[in-house]
Amino acid sequence: MRAIGGLWRWRHNPLCRATDLAEAWVALAALLLILLAAPLIGVLVGGAAQDALQQAVRNQREARHLVTATVVRKLARSPLEPDPESASAREARSRVQADWTGPDGTSQHGTVMASLKSPHPGDHFGLWTDGQGRIAARPLDTATATAHAVLAGFGATALSAGFAEGGRRLIVWRMVRRRYARWDQAWERAGPDWGRTGTGS
């Protein structure tokens, strides 16, 4: 709004310099970019991220399978990082030796993290595997993918607005430096005779 007010104030002012008007136009252009272009960029980036992430969700759901594993024995605790894509990262998990059958019918055996508080031999739990029965991460869920897409859109909007404001500041800074340089040149030309007019020297 200051840009619009600045343009109106300088419109018919006899003291208006070309640089003053240029600064007001630059401010108006930056304001329009922030209000119109930045949200549009955010929507486009968010939409593209949503499409890509939802495709990743579909691909992961096709490639990963939830099978039932059976506890063979519980193992000692190990400080392992929780799965960052998991919606239930805080739930109790235990390290166990387990047997399971892969989607292709192969028998598998190995050390896994079971979603059981106190597992006993023979207990069953769900385990994510790939098509050959190898352990895989839990697939990304739709809600998490959408949240990431929204964050990408907001980030793109903020970044675009920051670039517009940064560009405005850089342009105004260069204009001010150029103005000061011209003033310095004018002072250098007027300097030797400054204050001597009419003194007869």
mmCIF file of N, CA and C in Angstrom, residues 31-163:
data_model
loop_
_atom_site.group_PDB
_atom_site.id
_atom_site.type_symbol
_atom_site.label_atom_id
_atom_site.label_comp_id
_atom_site.label_asym_id
_atom_site.label_seq_id
_atom_site.Cartn_x
_atom_site.Cartn_y
_atom_site.Cartn_z
ATOM 1 N N LEU A 31 5.189 -5.585 -4.614
ATOM 2 C CA LEU A 31 3.942 -5.875 -3.901
ATOM 3 C C LEU A 31 3.034 -6.779 -4.721
ATOM 4 N N LEU A 32 2.917 -6.491 -6.014
ATOM 5 C CA LEU A 32 2.084 -7.334 -6.881
ATOM 6 C C LEU A 32 2.645 -8.747 -6.997
ATOM 7 N N LEU A 33 3.973 -8.859 -7.078
ATOM 8 C CA LEU A 33 4.589 -10.184 -7.123
ATOM 9 C C LEU A 33 4.313 -10.966 -5.852
ATOM 10 N N ILE A 34 4.402 -10.279 -4.702
ATOM 11 C CA ILE A 34 4.172 -10.955 -3.419
ATOM 12 C C ILE A 34 2.717 -11.374 -3.275
ATOM 13 N N LEU A 35 1.790 -10.503 -3.707
ATOM 14 C CA LEU A 35 0.361 -10.796 -3.525
ATOM 15 C C LEU A 35 -0.212 -11.729 -4.581
ATOM 16 N N LEU A 36 0.337 -11.708 -5.792
ATOM 17 C CA LEU A 36 -0.247 -12.495 -6.880
ATOM 18 C C LEU A 36 0.644 -13.647 -7.334
ATOM 19 N N ALA A 37 1.893 -13.345 -7.660
ATOM 20 C CA ALA A 37 2.760 -14.376 -8.233
ATOM 21 C C ALA A 37 3.200 -15.410 -7.199
ATOM 22 N N ALA A 38 3.563 -14.955 -5.996
ATOM 23 C CA ALA A 38 4.053 -15.895 -4.981
ATOM 24 C C ALA A 38 3.006 -16.951 -4.620
ATOM 25 N N PRO A 39 1.735 -16.577 -4.355
ATOM 26 C CA PRO A 39 0.738 -17.624 -4.081
ATOM 27 C C PRO A 39 0.515 -18.561 -5.268
ATOM 28 N N LEU A 40 0.564 -18.007 -6.486
ATOM 29 C CA LEU A 40 0.391 -18.854 -7.672
ATOM 30 C C LEU A 40 1.531 -19.864 -7.778
ATOM 31 N N ILE A 41 2.756 -19.428 -7.536
ATOM 32 C CA ILE A 41 3.901 -20.340 -7.540
ATOM 33 C C ILE A 41 3.729 -21.406 -6.460
ATOM 34 N N GLY A 42 3.257 -20.990 -5.272
ATOM 35 C CA GLY A 42 3.026 -21.948 -4.195
ATOM 36 C C GLY A 42 2.001 -23.003 -4.575
ATOM 37 N N VAL A 43 0.918 -22.567 -5.225
ATOM 38 C CA VAL A 43 -0.122 -23.519 -5.654
ATOM 39 C C VAL A 43 0.440 -24.486 -6.690
ATOM 40 N N LEU A 44 1.209 -23.973 -7.648
ATOM 41 C CA LEU A 44 1.775 -24.834 -8.688
ATOM 42 C C LEU A 44 2.771 -25.838 -8.108
ATOM 43 N N VAL A 45 3.650 -25.360 -7.218
ATOM 44 C CA VAL A 45 4.637 -26.260 -6.601
ATOM 45 C C VAL A 45 3.940 -27.283 -5.710
ATOM 46 N N GLY A 46 2.961 -26.825 -4.918
ATOM 47 C CA GLY A 46 2.221 -27.748 -4.061
ATOM 48 C C GLY A 46 1.470 -28.796 -4.871
ATOM 49 N N GLY A 47 0.863 -28.363 -5.988
ATOM 50 C CA GLY A 47 0.150 -29.315 -6.845
ATOM 51 C C GLY A 47 1.084 -30.336 -7.464
ATOM 52 N N ALA A 48 2.257 -29.871 -7.940
ATOM 53 C CA ALA A 48 3.231 -30.792 -8.519
ATOM 54 C C ALA A 48 3.752 -31.768 -7.467
ATOM 55 N N ALA A 49 4.019 -31.246 -6.254
ATOM 56 C CA ALA A 49 4.480 -32.120 -5.170
ATOM 57 C C ALA A 49 3.406 -33.133 -4.790
ATOM 58 N N GLN A 50 2.150 -32.697 -4.763
ATOM 59 C CA GLN A 50 1.046 -33.603 -4.430
ATOM 60 C C GLN A 50 0.949 -34.731 -5.452
ATOM 61 N N ASP A 51 1.036 -34.380 -6.741
ATOM 62 C CA ASP A 51 0.972 -35.409 -7.787
ATOM 63 C C ASP A 51 2.117 -36.409 -7.643
ATOM 64 N N ALA A 52 3.341 -35.888 -7.436
ATOM 65 C CA ALA A 52 4.503 -36.766 -7.328
ATOM 66 C C ALA A 52 4.420 -37.652 -6.090
ATOM 67 N N LEU A 53 4.011 -37.059 -4.962
ATOM 68 C CA LEU A 53 3.941 -37.837 -3.718
ATOM 69 C C LEU A 53 2.823 -38.871 -3.757
ATOM 70 N N GLN A 54 1.683 -38.514 -4.340
ATOM 71 C CA GLN A 54 0.596 -39.502 -4.429
ATOM 72 C C GLN A 54 0.979 -40.645 -5.370
ATOM 73 N N GLN A 55 1.753 -40.333 -6.419
ATOM 74 C CA GLN A 55 2.256 -41.393 -7.292
ATOM 75 C C GLN A 55 3.213 -42.297 -6.516
ATOM 76 N N ALA A 56 4.058 -41.684 -5.662
ATOM 77 C CA ALA A 56 4.966 -42.472 -4.823
ATOM 78 C C ALA A 56 4.184 -43.358 -3.859
ATOM 79 N N VAL A 57 3.074 -42.828 -3.310
ATOM 80 C CA VAL A 57 2.233 -43.628 -2.420
ATOM 81 C C VAL A 57 1.687 -44.844 -3.174
ATOM 82 N N ARG A 58 1.179 -44.623 -4.396
ATOM 83 C CA ARG A 58 0.635 -45.732 -5.185
ATOM 84 C C ARG A 58 1.716 -46.757 -5.520
ATOM 85 N N ASN A 59 2.906 -46.272 -5.907
ATOM 86 C CA ASN A 59 4.003 -47.182 -6.247
ATOM 87 C C ASN A 59 4.429 -48.016 -5.041
ATOM 88 N N GLN A 60 4.527 -47.356 -3.880
ATOM 89 C CA GLN A 60 4.943 -48.078 -2.683
ATOM 90 C C GLN A 60 3.897 -49.102 -2.260
ATOM 91 N N ARG A 61 2.622 -48.754 -2.411
ATOM 92 C CA ARG A 61 1.576 -49.714 -2.044
ATOM 93 C C ARG A 61 1.574 -50.924 -2.968
ATOM 94 N N GLU A 62 1.949 -50.710 -4.229
ATOM 95 C CA GLU A 62 2.036 -51.846 -5.155
ATOM 96 C C GLU A 62 3.252 -52.706 -4.868
ATOM 97 N N ALA A 63 4.367 -52.064 -4.470
ATOM 98 C CA ALA A 63 5.626 -52.792 -4.306
ATOM 99 C C ALA A 63 5.807 -53.397 -2.920
ATOM 100 N N ARG A 64 5.112 -52.870 -1.918
ATOM 101 C CA ARG A 64 5.293 -53.349 -0.539
ATOM 102 C C ARG A 64 4.045 -54.079 -0.067
ATOM 103 N N HIS A 65 4.275 -55.118 0.709
ATOM 104 C CA HIS A 65 3.170 -55.983 1.142
ATOM 105 C C HIS A 65 3.252 -56.203 2.644
ATOM 106 N N LEU A 66 2.093 -56.228 3.277
ATOM 107 C CA LEU A 66 2.027 -56.506 4.710
ATOM 108 C C LEU A 66 1.809 -58.004 4.894
ATOM 109 N N VAL A 67 2.795 -58.651 5.526
ATOM 110 C CA VAL A 67 2.694 -60.092 5.769
ATOM 111 C C VAL A 67 2.649 -60.329 7.276
ATOM 112 N N THR A 68 2.256 -61.521 7.659
ATOM 113 C CA THR A 68 2.215 -61.882 9.076
ATOM 114 C C THR A 68 3.478 -62.640 9.438
ATOM 115 N N ALA A 69 4.199 -62.137 10.415
ATOM 116 C CA ALA A 69 5.431 -62.781 10.890
ATOM 117 C C ALA A 69 5.169 -63.418 12.250
ATOM 118 N N THR A 70 5.962 -64.444 12.547
ATOM 119 C CA THR A 70 5.820 -65.161 13.821
ATOM 120 C C THR A 70 7.107 -65.016 14.615
ATOM 121 N N VAL A 71 6.985 -64.646 15.893
ATOM 122 C CA VAL A 71 8.146 -64.459 16.763
ATOM 123 C C VAL A 71 8.779 -65.813 17.054
ATOM 124 N N VAL A 72 10.094 -65.915 16.854
ATOM 125 C CA VAL A 72 10.855 -67.108 17.240
ATOM 126 C C VAL A 72 11.416 -66.900 18.638
ATOM 127 N N ARG A 73 12.044 -65.752 18.849
ATOM 128 C CA ARG A 73 12.539 -65.411 20.190
ATOM 129 C C ARG A 73 12.804 -63.918 20.259
ATOM 130 N N LYS A 74 12.732 -63.388 21.465
ATOM 131 C CA LYS A 74 13.002 -61.970 21.697
ATOM 132 C C LYS A 74 14.501 -61.769 21.825
ATOM 133 N N LEU A 75 14.994 -60.642 21.288
ATOM 134 C CA LEU A 75 16.418 -60.313 21.374
ATOM 135 C C LEU A 75 16.609 -59.127 22.310
ATOM 136 N N ALA A 76 17.866 -58.915 22.697
ATOM 137 C CA ALA A 76 18.177 -57.784 23.585
ATOM 138 C C ALA A 76 17.834 -56.470 22.894
ATOM 139 N N ARG A 77 17.491 -55.455 23.708
ATOM 140 C CA ARG A 77 17.115 -54.147 23.150
ATOM 141 C C ARG A 77 18.306 -53.500 22.459
ATOM 142 N N SER A 78 17.991 -52.753 21.393
ATOM 143 C CA SER A 78 19.022 -52.033 20.659
ATOM 144 C C SER A 78 18.490 -50.637 20.357
ATOM 145 N N PRO A 79 19.294 -49.598 20.586
ATOM 146 C CA PRO A 79 18.800 -48.229 20.323
ATOM 147 C C PRO A 79 18.708 -47.964 18.816
ATOM 148 N N LEU A 80 17.550 -48.223 18.259
ATOM 149 C CA LEU A 80 17.333 -47.998 16.831
ATOM 150 C C LEU A 80 16.460 -46.787 16.613
ATOM 151 N N GLU A 81 16.700 -46.086 15.512
ATOM 152 C CA GLU A 81 15.889 -44.919 15.157
ATOM 153 C C GLU A 81 14.507 -45.383 14.717
ATOM 154 N N PRO A 82 13.439 -44.656 15.100
ATOM 155 C CA PRO A 82 12.114 -45.002 14.586
ATOM 156 C C PRO A 82 11.985 -44.613 13.124
ATOM 157 N N ASP A 83 11.096 -45.282 12.421
ATOM 158 C CA ASP A 83 10.849 -44.990 11.005
ATOM 159 C C ASP A 83 10.241 -43.595 10.888
ATOM 160 N N PRO A 84 10.900 -42.633 10.202
ATOM 161 C CA PRO A 84 10.361 -41.271 10.118
ATOM 162 C C PRO A 84 9.061 -41.188 9.333
ATOM 163 N N GLU A 85 8.777 -42.160 8.447
ATOM 164 C CA GLU A 85 7.544 -42.135 7.668
ATOM 165 C C GLU A 85 6.385 -42.780 8.417
ATOM 166 N N SER A 86 6.711 -43.397 9.542
ATOM 167 C CA SER A 86 5.667 -44.111 10.270
ATOM 168 C C SER A 86 4.801 -43.147 11.064
ATOM 169 N N ALA A 87 3.475 -43.347 10.969
ATOM 170 C CA ALA A 87 2.556 -42.506 11.734
ATOM 171 C C ALA A 87 2.554 -42.918 13.196
ATOM 172 N N SER A 88 3.052 -44.149 13.495
ATOM 173 C CA SER A 88 3.019 -44.657 14.866
ATOM 174 C C SER A 88 4.433 -44.886 15.375
ATOM 175 N N ALA A 89 5.290 -43.889 15.181
ATOM 176 C CA ALA A 89 6.699 -44.034 15.555
ATOM 177 C C ALA A 89 6.869 -44.156 17.064
ATOM 178 N N ARG A 90 5.904 -43.701 17.866
ATOM 179 C CA ARG A 90 6.041 -43.722 19.321
ATOM 180 C C ARG A 90 5.559 -45.032 19.937
ATOM 181 N N GLU A 91 4.938 -45.876 19.153
ATOM 182 C CA GLU A 91 4.424 -47.105 19.737
ATOM 183 C C GLU A 91 5.583 -48.016 20.131
ATOM 184 N N ALA A 92 5.332 -48.908 21.084
ATOM 185 C CA ALA A 92 6.381 -49.787 21.589
ATOM 186 C C ALA A 92 6.800 -50.764 20.504
ATOM 187 N N ARG A 93 8.121 -50.934 20.367
ATOM 188 C CA ARG A 93 8.648 -51.866 19.382
ATOM 189 C C ARG A 93 9.728 -52.705 20.051
ATOM 190 N N SER A 94 9.815 -53.974 19.644
ATOM 191 C CA SER A 94 10.780 -54.893 20.229
ATOM 192 C C SER A 94 11.581 -55.562 19.130
ATOM 193 N N ARG A 95 12.838 -55.862 19.442
ATOM 194 C CA ARG A 95 13.718 -56.542 18.488
ATOM 195 C C ARG A 95 13.593 -58.046 18.685
ATOM 196 N N VAL A 96 13.250 -58.734 17.595
ATOM 197 C CA VAL A 96 12.996 -60.186 17.704
ATOM 198 C C VAL A 96 13.587 -60.915 16.488
ATOM 199 N N GLN A 97 13.767 -62.219 16.696
ATOM 200 C CA GLN A 97 14.003 -63.137 15.572
ATOM 201 C C GLN A 97 12.631 -63.623 15.141
ATOM 202 N N ALA A 98 12.367 -63.594 13.836
ATOM 203 C CA ALA A 98 11.030 -63.967 13.367
ATOM 204 C C ALA A 98 11.107 -64.753 12.064
ATOM 205 N N ASP A 99 10.032 -65.486 11.798
ATOM 206 C CA ASP A 99 9.843 -66.189 10.533
ATOM 207 C C ASP A 99 8.641 -65.584 9.834
ATOM 208 N N TRP A 100 8.689 -65.511 8.502
ATOM 209 C CA TRP A 100 7.542 -65.048 7.722
ATOM 210 C C TRP A 100 7.636 -65.614 6.315
ATOM 211 N N THR A 101 6.543 -65.564 5.632
ATOM 212 C CA THR A 101 6.482 -66.024 4.247
ATOM 213 C C THR A 101 6.257 -64.821 3.359
ATOM 214 N N GLY A 102 7.140 -64.665 2.365
ATOM 215 C CA GLY A 102 7.033 -63.533 1.454
ATOM 216 C C GLY A 102 5.851 -63.669 0.517
ATOM 217 N N PRO A 103 5.467 -62.592 -0.152
ATOM 218 C CA PRO A 103 4.347 -62.633 -1.095
ATOM 219 C C PRO A 103 4.561 -63.627 -2.235
ATOM 220 N N ASP A 104 5.848 -63.920 -2.540
ATOM 221 C CA ASP A 104 6.137 -64.878 -3.605
ATOM 222 C C ASP A 104 6.183 -66.315 -3.101
ATOM 223 N N GLY A 105 5.892 -66.532 -1.798
ATOM 224 C CA GLY A 105 5.840 -67.881 -1.227
ATOM 225 C C GLY A 105 7.135 -68.355 -0.602
ATOM 226 N N THR A 106 8.199 -67.547 -0.630
ATOM 227 C CA THR A 106 9.473 -67.973 -0.044
ATOM 228 C C THR A 106 9.449 -67.785 1.465
ATOM 229 N N SER A 107 10.072 -68.734 2.172
ATOM 230 C CA SER A 107 10.172 -68.641 3.635
ATOM 231 C C SER A 107 11.351 -67.753 3.992
ATOM 232 N N GLN A 108 11.147 -66.855 4.934
ATOM 233 C CA GLN A 108 12.177 -65.898 5.345
ATOM 234 C C GLN A 108 12.372 -65.994 6.853
ATOM 235 N N HIS A 109 13.581 -65.649 7.278
ATOM 236 C CA HIS A 109 13.920 -65.658 8.699
ATOM 237 C C HIS A 109 14.905 -64.523 8.936
ATOM 238 N N GLY A 110 14.719 -63.782 10.016
ATOM 239 C CA GLY A 110 15.655 -62.709 10.285
ATOM 240 C C GLY A 110 15.324 -61.919 11.525
ATOM 241 N N THR A 111 16.161 -60.918 11.798
ATOM 242 C CA THR A 111 15.983 -60.026 12.943
ATOM 243 C C THR A 111 15.174 -58.825 12.472
ATOM 244 N N VAL A 112 14.077 -58.548 13.167
ATOM 245 C CA VAL A 112 13.192 -57.450 12.786
ATOM 246 C C VAL A 112 12.719 -56.718 14.038
ATOM 247 N N MET A 113 12.107 -55.553 13.800
ATOM 248 C CA MET A 113 11.466 -54.816 14.880
ATOM 249 C C MET A 113 9.983 -55.156 14.846
ATOM 250 N N ALA A 114 9.491 -55.692 15.938
ATOM 251 C CA ALA A 114 8.085 -56.104 16.021
ATOM 252 C C ALA A 114 7.288 -55.061 16.787
ATOM 253 N N SER A 115 6.060 -54.836 16.337
ATOM 254 C CA SER A 115 5.188 -53.872 17.017
ATOM 255 C C SER A 115 4.473 -54.548 18.179
ATOM 256 N N LEU A 116 5.259 -55.137 19.062
ATOM 257 C CA LEU A 116 4.743 -55.831 20.244
ATOM 258 C C LEU A 116 5.478 -55.295 21.462
ATOM 259 N N LYS A 117 4.731 -55.095 22.550
ATOM 260 C CA LYS A 117 5.351 -54.558 23.763
ATOM 261 C C LYS A 117 6.234 -55.610 24.425
ATOM 262 N N SER A 118 5.700 -56.798 24.640
ATOM 263 C CA SER A 118 6.497 -57.881 25.215
ATOM 264 C C SER A 118 6.221 -59.152 24.403
ATOM 265 N N PRO A 119 7.024 -59.366 23.361
ATOM 266 C CA PRO A 119 6.795 -60.514 22.485
ATOM 267 C C PRO A 119 7.188 -61.842 23.136
ATOM 268 N N HIS A 120 6.437 -62.876 22.775
ATOM 269 C CA HIS A 120 6.724 -64.240 23.224
ATOM 270 C C HIS A 120 6.781 -65.129 21.985
ATOM 271 N N PRO A 121 7.551 -66.229 22.032
ATOM 272 C CA PRO A 121 7.605 -67.134 20.886
ATOM 273 C C PRO A 121 6.192 -67.555 20.468
ATOM 274 N N GLY A 122 5.938 -67.481 19.174
ATOM 275 C CA GLY A 122 4.627 -67.840 18.635
ATOM 276 C C GLY A 122 3.697 -66.663 18.418
ATOM 277 N N ASP A 123 4.030 -65.488 18.973
ATOM 278 C CA ASP A 123 3.195 -64.305 18.745
ATOM 279 C C ASP A 123 3.288 -63.873 17.281
ATOM 280 N N HIS A 124 2.196 -63.313 16.780
ATOM 281 C CA HIS A 124 2.155 -62.853 15.393
ATOM 282 C C HIS A 124 2.115 -61.319 15.355
ATOM 283 N N PHE A 125 2.708 -60.760 14.304
ATOM 284 C CA PHE A 125 2.684 -59.306 14.103
ATOM 285 C C PHE A 125 2.819 -59.021 12.613
ATOM 286 N N GLY A 126 2.435 -57.807 12.218
ATOM 287 C CA GLY A 126 2.523 -57.408 10.813
ATOM 288 C C GLY A 126 3.915 -56.930 10.463
ATOM 289 N N LEU A 127 4.343 -57.255 9.244
ATOM 290 C CA LEU A 127 5.674 -56.891 8.783
ATOM 291 C C LEU A 127 5.591 -56.489 7.314
ATOM 292 N N TRP A 128 6.185 -55.359 6.961
ATOM 293 C CA TRP A 128 6.186 -54.893 5.571
ATOM 294 C C TRP A 128 7.381 -55.485 4.831
ATOM 295 N N THR A 129 7.106 -56.051 3.637
ATOM 296 C CA THR A 129 8.164 -56.642 2.813
ATOM 297 C C THR A 129 7.990 -56.201 1.362
ATOM 298 N N ASP A 130 9.031 -56.446 0.563
ATOM 299 C CA ASP A 130 8.895 -56.234 -0.876
ATOM 300 C C ASP A 130 8.324 -57.508 -1.500
ATOM 301 N N GLY A 131 8.290 -57.583 -2.809
ATOM 302 C CA GLY A 131 7.691 -58.728 -3.492
ATOM 303 C C GLY A 131 8.419 -60.034 -3.261
ATOM 304 N N GLN A 132 9.715 -59.969 -2.897
ATOM 305 C CA GLN A 132 10.500 -61.180 -2.645
ATOM 306 C C GLN A 132 10.576 -61.544 -1.165
ATOM 307 N N GLY A 133 9.850 -60.817 -0.331
ATOM 308 C CA GLY A 133 9.837 -61.135 1.090
ATOM 309 C C GLY A 133 10.915 -60.445 1.894
ATOM 310 N N ARG A 134 11.724 -59.591 1.265
ATOM 311 C CA ARG A 134 12.740 -58.844 2.017
ATOM 312 C C ARG A 134 12.076 -57.705 2.781
ATOM 313 N N ILE A 135 12.616 -57.398 3.965
ATOM 314 C CA ILE A 135 12.033 -56.359 4.819
ATOM 315 C C ILE A 135 12.080 -55.011 4.099
ATOM 316 N N ALA A 136 10.975 -54.293 4.151
ATOM 317 C CA ALA A 136 10.873 -52.972 3.516
ATOM 318 C C ALA A 136 10.262 -51.990 4.515
ATOM 319 N N ALA A 137 10.480 -50.713 4.271
ATOM 320 C CA ALA A 137 9.882 -49.680 5.122
ATOM 321 C C ALA A 137 8.380 -49.623 4.878
ATOM 322 N N ARG A 138 7.671 -49.169 5.877
ATOM 323 C CA ARG A 138 6.234 -48.988 5.736
ATOM 324 C C ARG A 138 5.952 -47.989 4.614
ATOM 325 N N PRO A 139 4.978 -48.251 3.755
ATOM 326 C CA PRO A 139 4.712 -47.302 2.663
ATOM 327 C C PRO A 139 4.183 -45.971 3.192
ATOM 328 N N LEU A 140 4.500 -44.934 2.449
ATOM 329 C CA LEU A 140 4.023 -43.594 2.784
ATOM 330 C C LEU A 140 2.505 -43.570 2.691
ATOM 331 N N ASP A 141 1.846 -42.955 3.677
ATOM 332 C CA ASP A 141 0.381 -42.900 3.620
ATOM 333 C C ASP A 141 -0.077 -41.596 2.966
ATOM 334 N N THR A 142 -1.324 -41.595 2.520
ATOM 335 C CA THR A 142 -1.873 -40.476 1.755
ATOM 336 C C THR A 142 -1.862 -39.175 2.552
ATOM 337 N N ALA A 143 -2.232 -39.238 3.823
ATOM 338 C CA ALA A 143 -2.292 -38.018 4.643
ATOM 339 C C ALA A 143 -0.913 -37.387 4.804
ATOM 340 N N THR A 144 0.114 -38.206 5.026
ATOM 341 C CA THR A 144 1.473 -37.682 5.172
ATOM 342 C C THR A 144 1.949 -37.066 3.870
ATOM 343 N N ALA A 145 1.636 -37.717 2.744
ATOM 344 C CA ALA A 145 2.021 -37.174 1.437
ATOM 345 C C ALA A 145 1.363 -35.817 1.203
ATOM 346 N N THR A 146 0.089 -35.696 1.556
ATOM 347 C CA THR A 146 -0.617 -34.424 1.388
ATOM 348 C C THR A 146 -0.013 -33.346 2.277
ATOM 349 N N ALA A 147 0.322 -33.705 3.509
ATOM 350 C CA ALA A 147 0.942 -32.730 4.424
ATOM 351 C C ALA A 147 2.271 -32.236 3.862
ATOM 352 N N HIS A 148 3.068 -33.138 3.301
ATOM 353 C CA HIS A 148 4.349 -32.734 2.710
ATOM 354 C C HIS A 148 4.128 -31.817 1.509
ATOM 355 N N ALA A 149 3.104 -32.110 0.703
ATOM 356 C CA ALA A 149 2.809 -31.267 -0.465
ATOM 357 C C ALA A 149 2.376 -29.865 -0.031
ATOM 358 N N VAL A 150 1.547 -29.784 1.015
ATOM 359 C CA VAL A 150 1.108 -28.475 1.524
ATOM 360 C C VAL A 150 2.309 -27.678 2.042
ATOM 361 N N LEU A 151 3.192 -28.349 2.767
ATOM 362 C CA LEU A 151 4.397 -27.671 3.267
ATOM 363 C C LEU A 151 5.273 -27.186 2.111
ATOM 364 N N ALA A 152 5.372 -27.998 1.045
ATOM 365 C CA ALA A 152 6.151 -27.576 -0.125
ATOM 366 C C ALA A 152 5.527 -26.339 -0.765
ATOM 367 N N GLY A 153 4.194 -26.297 -0.849
ATOM 368 C CA GLY A 153 3.519 -25.132 -1.411
ATOM 369 C C GLY A 153 3.738 -23.880 -0.584
ATOM 370 N N PHE A 154 3.595 -24.006 0.744
ATOM 371 C CA PHE A 154 3.831 -22.855 1.615
ATOM 372 C C PHE A 154 5.291 -22.399 1.528
ATOM 373 N N GLY A 155 6.212 -23.360 1.479
ATOM 374 C CA GLY A 155 7.628 -23.009 1.364
ATOM 375 C C GLY A 155 7.933 -22.268 0.073
ATOM 376 N N ALA A 156 7.341 -22.734 -1.033
ATOM 377 C CA ALA A 156 7.560 -22.064 -2.323
ATOM 378 C C ALA A 156 6.975 -20.661 -2.311
ATOM 379 N N THR A 157 5.809 -20.489 -1.676
ATOM 380 C CA THR A 157 5.205 -19.156 -1.575
ATOM 381 C C THR A 157 6.107 -18.212 -0.782
ATOM 382 N N ALA A 158 6.571 -18.680 0.368
ATOM 383 C CA ALA A 158 7.431 -17.838 1.209
ATOM 384 C C ALA A 158 8.743 -17.514 0.501
ATOM 385 N N LEU A 159 9.319 -18.501 -0.177
ATOM 386 C CA LEU A 159 10.576 -18.274 -0.890
ATOM 387 C C LEU A 159 10.392 -17.276 -2.026
ATOM 388 N N SER A 160 9.292 -17.408 -2.765
ATOM 389 C CA SER A 160 9.014 -16.468 -3.861
ATOM 390 C C SER A 160 8.820 -15.046 -3.335
ATOM 391 N N ALA A 161 8.066 -14.918 -2.243
ATOM 392 C CA ALA A 161 7.869 -13.596 -1.649
ATOM 393 C C ALA A 161 9.199 -13.023 -1.161
ATOM 394 N N GLY A 162 10.041 -13.879 -0.583
ATOM 395 C CA GLY A 162 11.352 -13.426 -0.133
ATOM 396 C C GLY A 162 12.228 -12.955 -1.286
ATOM 397 N N PHE A 163 12.173 -13.684 -2.407
ATOM 398 C CA PHE A 163 12.944 -13.269 -3.581
ATOM 399 C C PHE A 163 12.440 -11.929 -4.111
#
